[in-house]
XYZ file of C-alpha atoms in Angstrom:
122
model
C 76.351 97.256 76.296
C 79.238 98.160 73.986
C 80.641 101.129 75.903
C 82.811 102.237 72.996
C 79.735 102.569 70.805
C 77.724 104.113 73.645
C 80.266 106.871 74.234
C 80.018 108.019 70.633
C 76.970 109.727 72.101
C 76.546 109.073 75.817
C 76.339 106.501 78.609
C 74.355 106.509 81.836
C 75.976 105.909 85.206
C 73.279 104.755 87.622
C 73.425 105.351 91.391
C 76.128 103.228 93.059
C 77.195 101.870 89.660
C 80.800 101.836 88.479
C 81.847 102.100 84.862
C 85.174 101.849 83.048
C 85.005 104.807 80.678
C 87.292 104.819 77.613
C 88.891 108.178 76.837
C 90.259 107.611 73.353
C 93.640 108.796 74.687
C 96.852 106.770 74.406
C 99.986 108.166 76.064
C 103.579 107.013 76.563
C 104.758 108.094 79.992
C 108.582 108.287 80.272
C 110.464 105.812 82.438
C 110.729 107.059 86.033
C 107.291 108.726 85.911
C 103.681 107.685 86.410
C 100.296 109.124 85.525
C 97.840 109.640 88.373
C 94.156 109.776 87.427
C 92.231 111.941 89.860
C 88.612 113.031 90.241
C 87.367 116.447 89.218
C 86.259 118.254 92.371
C 83.234 119.929 90.777
C 81.912 116.652 89.392
C 82.299 115.037 92.805
C 80.773 117.929 94.767
C 77.870 118.662 92.416
C 76.979 115.157 91.194
C 78.688 112.571 93.452
C 80.768 111.230 90.536
C 84.335 110.275 91.414
C 87.238 108.079 90.331
C 86.819 104.783 92.171
C 90.492 103.862 92.561
C 91.699 107.390 93.173
C 94.359 108.063 92.331
C 94.431 105.527 89.537
C 97.964 104.790 88.385
C 99.176 104.587 84.792
C 102.598 102.934 84.756
C 105.314 104.082 82.362
C 105.275 100.777 80.487
C 101.508 100.866 79.770
C 100.702 101.572 76.120
C 96.954 101.015 75.894
C 94.048 103.414 75.960
C 93.562 105.395 79.175
C 90.292 104.365 80.812
C 88.706 105.985 83.850
C 86.949 103.905 86.514
C 84.070 106.144 87.598
C 81.510 105.530 90.337
C 78.255 107.351 90.984
C 77.932 107.863 94.752
C 74.732 109.883 94.438
C 71.126 108.718 94.314
C 70.614 110.253 90.841
C 71.628 108.817 87.490
C 74.341 110.725 85.659
C 74.771 110.934 81.902
C 78.336 110.926 80.585
C 78.572 112.540 77.171
C 81.397 112.266 74.682
C 83.852 115.105 75.358
C 82.865 115.540 79.033
C 85.738 116.304 81.388
C 85.435 113.382 83.798
C 88.889 113.209 85.415
C 92.318 114.807 85.427
C 95.830 113.435 85.126
C 98.998 114.361 86.981
C 102.367 113.148 85.696
C 104.735 112.607 88.642
C 108.210 111.185 89.203
C 108.364 107.740 90.783
C 111.213 106.724 93.028
C 112.330 103.112 92.788
C 112.949 101.421 96.118
C 115.723 98.876 96.535
C 114.626 96.484 99.250
C 117.074 95.113 101.789
C 115.853 91.838 103.303
C 116.809 91.513 106.972
C 116.047 89.158 109.785
C 115.814 92.029 112.292
C 114.111 95.356 111.898
C 115.393 98.666 113.210
C 114.242 99.038 116.801
C 114.811 102.790 117.049
C 112.116 104.326 119.257
C 109.715 106.899 117.750
C 106.745 108.820 119.099
C 104.353 106.316 117.512
C 106.374 103.113 117.444
C 104.032 100.419 116.080
C 100.860 102.468 116.677
C 98.504 102.214 113.700
C 95.321 104.015 112.736
C 94.529 106.916 115.052
C 97.740 106.649 117.026
C 99.032 110.104 116.057
C 96.423 111.694 118.361
C 94.615 113.609 115.605
């Protein structure tokens, strides 16, 4: 299916199906910032529709059309119509990390040390 043509009217998102939905929006995010694509809480709560890679990241050097990767986690099909509000974007600063390669890692003791998932006791 040609999704661009389909979204001139609508497209159907079947249960457990994912779909890359074009928005028709092109943005230029300034250097040092990123766009974060997030789900709409009402769409998720009422219909089980969410952004699959949430938050989806739009890098500052991306210049193409913004597309939203939606997934239908419900057992009902969902119709996406042109103009529907399917996601939201947050523009946030991004801090660049300068890595320092070392042979030894800091051995300072912490409350968790190397404890992984579930080790904080909550």
